PDB file of C-alpha atoms in Angstrom:
ATOM      1  CA  MET A   1      -3.507 -17.234   4.586  1.00  0.00           C
ATOM      2  CA  ALA A   2      -0.307 -16.106   2.938  1.00  0.00           C
ATOM      3  CA  SER A   3       1.836 -13.221   4.014  1.00  0.00           C
ATOM      4  CA  ILE A   4       4.829 -11.456   3.261  1.00  0.00           C
ATOM      5  CA  PRO A   5       7.081  -9.145   4.966  1.00  0.00           C
ATOM      6  CA  ILE A   6       7.543  -6.160   3.253  1.00  0.00           C
ATOM      7  CA  ALA A   7       9.307  -2.371   3.692  1.00  0.00           C
ATOM      8  CA  VAL A   8       7.509   0.717   3.079  1.00  0.00           C
ATOM      9  CA  LEU A   9       9.565   3.863   1.761  1.00  0.00           C
ATOM     10  CA  MET A  10       8.355   7.174   3.067  1.00  0.00           C
ATOM     11  CA  GLN A  11       9.095  10.374   1.818  1.00  0.00           C
ATOM     12  CA  ARG A  12       8.525  13.996   3.749  1.00  0.00           C
ATOM     13  CA  ARG A  13       8.771  17.269   1.637  1.00  0.00           C
ATOM     14  CA  THR A  14       8.674  20.726   2.246  1.00  0.00           C
ATOM     15  CA  VAL A  15       5.520  22.612   0.464  1.00  0.00           C
ATOM     16  CA  GLN A  16       4.546  26.104   0.340  1.00  0.00           C
ATOM     17  CA  HIS A  17       0.878  26.072   1.556  1.00  0.00           C
ATOM     18  CA  ARG A  18      -1.515  27.991   3.559  1.00  0.00           C
ATOM     19  CA  TRP A  19      -2.221  25.504   5.993  1.00  0.00           C
ATOM     20  CA  ALA A  20       0.938  22.835   5.792  1.00  0.00           C
ATOM     21  CA  ASP A  21       4.344  23.310   5.806  1.00  0.00           C
ATOM     22  CA  GLU A  22       5.036  19.563   4.684  1.00  0.00           C
ATOM     23  CA  ALA A  23       3.741  16.868   3.176  1.00  0.00           C
ATOM     24  CA  TRP A  24       3.815  13.133   3.536  1.00  0.00           C
ATOM     25  CA  GLU A  25       3.359  10.268   1.570  1.00  0.00           C
ATOM     26  CA  ALA A  26       4.170   6.215   0.857  1.00  0.00           C
ATOM     27  CA  VAL A  27       6.231   6.324  -2.215  1.00  0.00           C
ATOM     28  CA  GLY A  28       7.289   2.691  -2.659  1.00  0.00           C
ATOM     29  CA  VAL A  29       6.711  -0.938  -0.908  1.00  0.00           C
ATOM     30  CA  MET A  30       9.295  -3.513  -1.394  1.00  0.00           C
ATOM     31  CA  ALA A  31       9.375  -7.158  -0.369  1.00  0.00           C
ATOM     32  CA  ASN A  32      11.518  -7.224   2.783  1.00  0.00           C
ATOM     33  CA  CYS A  33      14.562  -9.617   1.918  1.00  0.00           C
ATOM     34  CA  GLY A  34      16.739  -9.446   5.124  1.00  0.00           C
ATOM     35  CA  ASP A  35      17.200  -7.828   8.337  1.00  0.00           C
ATOM     36  CA  LEU A  36      16.297  -4.516   8.066  1.00  0.00           C
ATOM     37  CA  PRO A  37      16.180  -2.159  11.000  1.00  0.00           C
ATOM     38  CA  PRO A  38      12.793  -1.026  12.187  1.00  0.00           C
ATOM     39  CA  LEU A  39      13.593   2.826  10.498  1.00  0.00           C
ATOM     40  CA  GLN A  40      16.434   3.175   8.442  1.00  0.00           C
ATOM     41  CA  MET A  41      16.868   7.141   7.323  1.00  0.00           C
ATOM     42  CA  LEU A  42      18.068   7.258   3.561  1.00  0.00           C
ATOM     43  CA  SER A  43      18.369  10.498   2.650  1.00  0.00           C
ATOM     44  CA  GLN A  44      17.868  13.758   4.378  1.00  0.00           C
ATOM     45  CA  SER A  45      17.676  17.219   3.381  1.00  0.00           C
ATOM     46  CA  PRO A  46      15.639  20.851   4.315  1.00  0.00           C
ATOM     47  CA  GLU A  47      13.543  20.105   1.122  1.00  0.00           C
ATOM     48  CA  ARG A  48      13.044  16.372   1.143  1.00  0.00           C
ATOM     49  CA  ASP A  49      13.289  12.846   3.318  1.00  0.00           C
ATOM     50  CA  TYR A  50      13.496   9.561   2.532  1.00  0.00           C
ATOM     51  CA  TYR A  51      13.318   6.818   5.092  1.00  0.00           C
ATOM     52  CA  LEU A  52      12.523   2.866   4.791  1.00  0.00           C
ATOM     53  CA  VAL A  53      10.012   1.585   7.759  1.00  0.00           C
ATOM     54  CA  SER A  54      10.280  -2.338   7.771  1.00  0.00           C
ATOM     55  CA  GLY A  55       8.111  -4.380  10.278  1.00  0.00           C
ATOM     56  CA  LEU A  56       4.936  -4.738   8.364  1.00  0.00           C
ATOM     57  CA  GLU A  57       3.739  -8.065   6.710  1.00  0.00           C
ATOM     58  CA  LEU A  58       1.002  -8.210   3.570  1.00  0.00           C
ATOM     59  CA  GLU A  59      -1.425 -10.636   4.420  1.00  0.00           C
ATOM     60  CA  LEU A  60      -3.977 -12.628   2.045  1.00  0.00           C
ATOM     61  CA  TYR A  61      -7.342 -13.564   3.268  1.00  0.00           C
ATOM     62  CA  PRO A  62      -9.655 -15.717   1.029  1.00  0.00           C
ATOM     63  CA  ASP A  63     -12.475 -13.358   1.640  1.00  0.00           C
ATOM     64  CA  GLU A  64     -10.640 -10.755  -0.135  1.00  0.00           C
ATOM     65  CA  ASN A  65      -9.655 -12.538  -2.999  1.00  0.00           C
ATOM     66  CA  GLU A  66     -12.044 -10.569  -5.779  1.00  0.00           C
ATOM     67  CA  GLY A  67     -10.357  -7.305  -4.585  1.00  0.00           C
ATOM     68  CA  TYR A  68      -6.745  -9.263  -4.724  1.00  0.00           C
ATOM     69  CA  TYR A  69      -7.677 -10.057  -8.467  1.00  0.00           C
ATOM     70  CA  GLU A  70      -9.523  -6.889  -9.477  1.00  0.00           C
ATOM     71  CA  ASN A  71      -6.306  -5.189  -8.287  1.00  0.00           C
ATOM     72  CA  CYS A  72      -3.943  -7.645 -10.047  1.00  0.00           C
ATOM     73  CA  VAL A  73      -5.907  -7.044 -13.304  1.00  0.00           C
ATOM     74  CA  ALA A  74      -5.622  -3.340 -13.215  1.00  0.00           C
ATOM     75  CA  PRO A  75      -3.789  -1.161 -15.759  1.00  0.00           C
ATOM     76  CA  GLU A  76      -1.392  -0.470 -12.687  1.00  0.00           C
ATOM     77  CA  SER A  77      -1.341  -2.679  -9.536  1.00  0.00           C
ATOM     78  CA  LYS A  78      -1.235  -0.931  -6.423  1.00  0.00           C
ATOM     79  CA  VAL A  79       0.033  -1.561  -2.582  1.00  0.00           C
ATOM     80  CA  PHE A  80      -2.350   0.362  -0.634  1.00  0.00           C
ATOM     81  CA  VAL A  81      -0.481   1.800   2.752  1.00  0.00           C
ATOM     82  CA  LEU A  82      -2.460   3.142   5.663  1.00  0.00           C
ATOM     83  CA  TRP A  83       0.063   5.575   7.477  1.00  0.00           C
ATOM     84  CA  ARG A  84      -0.476   7.803  10.415  1.00  0.00           C
ATOM     85  CA  MET A  85       1.723  10.652  12.161  1.00  0.00           C
ATOM     86  CA  GLU A  86       3.991   9.005  15.088  1.00  0.00           C
ATOM     87  CA  ASN A  87       6.335  11.399  16.956  1.00  0.00           C
ATOM     88  CA  GLY A  88       6.458  14.031  14.218  1.00  0.00           C
ATOM     89  CA  ARG A  89       7.132  11.579  11.180  1.00  0.00           C
ATOM     90  CA  ALA A  90       4.548   9.420   9.041  1.00  0.00           C
ATOM     91  CA  MET A  91       4.705   5.771   9.854  1.00  0.00           C
ATOM     92  CA  PRO A  92       2.808   3.079   7.670  1.00  0.00           C
ATOM     93  CA  VAL A  93       0.801   0.828  10.052  1.00  0.00           C
ATOM     94  CA  ARG A  94      -1.035  -1.565   7.659  1.00  0.00           C
ATOM     95  CA  ALA A  95      -0.689  -2.594   4.119  1.00  0.00           C
ATOM     96  CA  SER A  96      -2.815  -4.484   1.388  1.00  0.00           C
ATOM     97  CA  VAL A  97      -3.391  -5.428  -1.973  1.00  0.00           C
ATOM     98  CA  SER A  98      -6.905  -5.322  -2.070  1.00  0.00           C
ATOM     99  CA  TYR A  99      -8.434  -3.064  -4.174  1.00  0.00           C
ATOM    100  CA  VAL A 100     -11.570  -3.102  -2.018  1.00  0.00           C
ATOM    101  CA  GLU A 101      -9.549  -3.062   1.067  1.00  0.00           C
ATOM    102  CA  GLY A 102      -7.617   0.383  -0.494  1.00  0.00           C
ATOM    103  CA  THR A 103     -10.863   1.987  -1.224  1.00  0.00           C
ATOM    104  CA  ARG A 104     -12.093   1.436   2.512  1.00  0.00           C
ATOM    105  CA  MET A 105      -8.600   2.835   3.519  1.00  0.00           C
ATOM    106  CA  PHE A 106      -8.712   6.081   1.260  1.00  0.00           C
ATOM    107  CA  ASP A 107     -12.889   6.275   2.307  1.00  0.00           C
ATOM    108  CA  SER A 108     -12.058   6.180   6.019  1.00  0.00           C
ATOM    109  CA  GLY A 109     -10.707   9.729   6.175  1.00  0.00           C
ATOM    110  CA  GLU A 110      -7.145   8.572   7.323  1.00  0.00           C
ATOM    111  CA  ASN A 111      -4.094   8.877   5.950  1.00  0.00           C
ATOM    112  CA  ALA A 112      -3.613   6.495   2.576  1.00  0.00           C
ATOM    113  CA  ASP A 113      -1.514   5.769  -0.346  1.00  0.00           C
ATOM    114  CA  GLY A 114      -1.501   4.037  -3.235  1.00  0.00           C
ATOM    115  CA  VAL A 115       1.846   2.774  -4.198  1.00  0.00           C
ATOM    116  CA  THR A 116       3.000   0.826  -7.710  1.00  0.00           C
ATOM    117  CA  MET A 117       3.350  -2.609  -7.162  1.00  0.00           C
ATOM    118  CA  SER A 118       6.802  -4.006  -7.137  1.00  0.00           C
ATOM    119  CA  ALA A 119       7.380  -7.195  -9.917  1.00  0.00           C
ATOM    120  CA  GLU A 120       8.272  -9.168  -6.949  1.00  0.00           C
ATOM    121  CA  ILE A 121       4.982  -8.683  -4.787  1.00  0.00           C
ATOM    122  CA  TYR A 122       2.992  -8.922  -7.716  1.00  0.00           C
ATOM    123  CA  ALA A 123       4.443 -12.280  -8.693  1.00  0.00           C
ATOM    124  CA  TRP A 124       3.617 -13.485  -5.287  1.00  0.00           C
ATOM    125  CA  LEU A 125       0.036 -12.000  -5.527  1.00  0.00           C
ATOM    126  CA  ALA A 126      -0.237 -13.818  -8.996  1.00  0.00           C
ATOM    127  CA  GLY A 127       0.890 -17.221  -7.606  1.00  0.00           C
ATOM    128  CA  TYR A 128      -1.504 -16.906  -4.445  1.00  0.00           C
ATOM    129  CA  LEU A 129      -4.553 -15.774  -6.711  1.00  0.00           C
ATOM    130  CA  ARG A 130      -3.522 -18.920  -9.413  1.00  0.00           C
ATOM    131  CA  ALA A 131      -3.859 -21.591  -6.582  1.00  0.00           C
ATOM    132  CA  HIS A 132      -6.533 -20.266  -4.399  1.00  0.00           C
ATOM    133  CA  TYR A 133      -9.138 -18.161  -6.890  1.00  0.00           C
ATOM    134  CA  GLN A 134     -10.843 -18.833  -9.639  1.00  0.00           C
ATOM    135  CA  PRO A 135     -12.947 -15.472 -11.176  1.00  0.00           C
ATOM    136  CA  LYS A 136     -16.880 -15.681 -11.433  1.00  0.00           C
ATOM    137  CA  PRO A 137     -17.685 -15.802 -15.005  1.00  0.00           C
ATOM    138  CA  ARG A 138     -19.324 -12.715 -16.205  1.00  0.00           C
ATOM    139  CA  ARG A 139     -22.638 -12.683 -17.323  1.00  0.00           C
ATOM    140  CA  GLY A 140     -23.308  -8.851 -18.890  1.00  0.00           C
ATOM    141  CA  ARG A 141     -25.522  -6.797 -17.194  1.00  0.00           C
ATOM    142  CA  GLN A 142     -27.622  -7.746 -14.368  1.00  0.00           C
ATOM    143  CA  HIS A 143     -30.853  -5.799 -12.806  1.00  0.00           C
ATOM    144  CA  GLY A 144     -32.338  -6.151  -9.433  1.00  0.00           C
TER     145      GLY A 144
END
């Protein structure tokens, strides 16, 4: 298993909607290169807040290699972030670079976002795949 510490940039914005006054989402993920506080408010206004949450790890497991590969070769590779409301704020609880696991997050009914993968995380993932994964040869359409 390989892992890398990450920090997730979260956003709260005010919306004018019949059922909600605000919307939350993960908008960025970066490799955590240092001792960041667990929660750091970056900017705050009545319309929009940005805060950085550290303490998460991207972990790679061999049984998810196909999902990592699919994400890596996609037109826009993503980091998938699952988050939950805690004390009135959206907090990320898990992140993955597996396309398959990202799909499971979206299908779970919980809050999840796909965030554009940074060049640093992409290079880390591609290095892992070069060392630990060989794509299966495609043999055309298979039936049955």
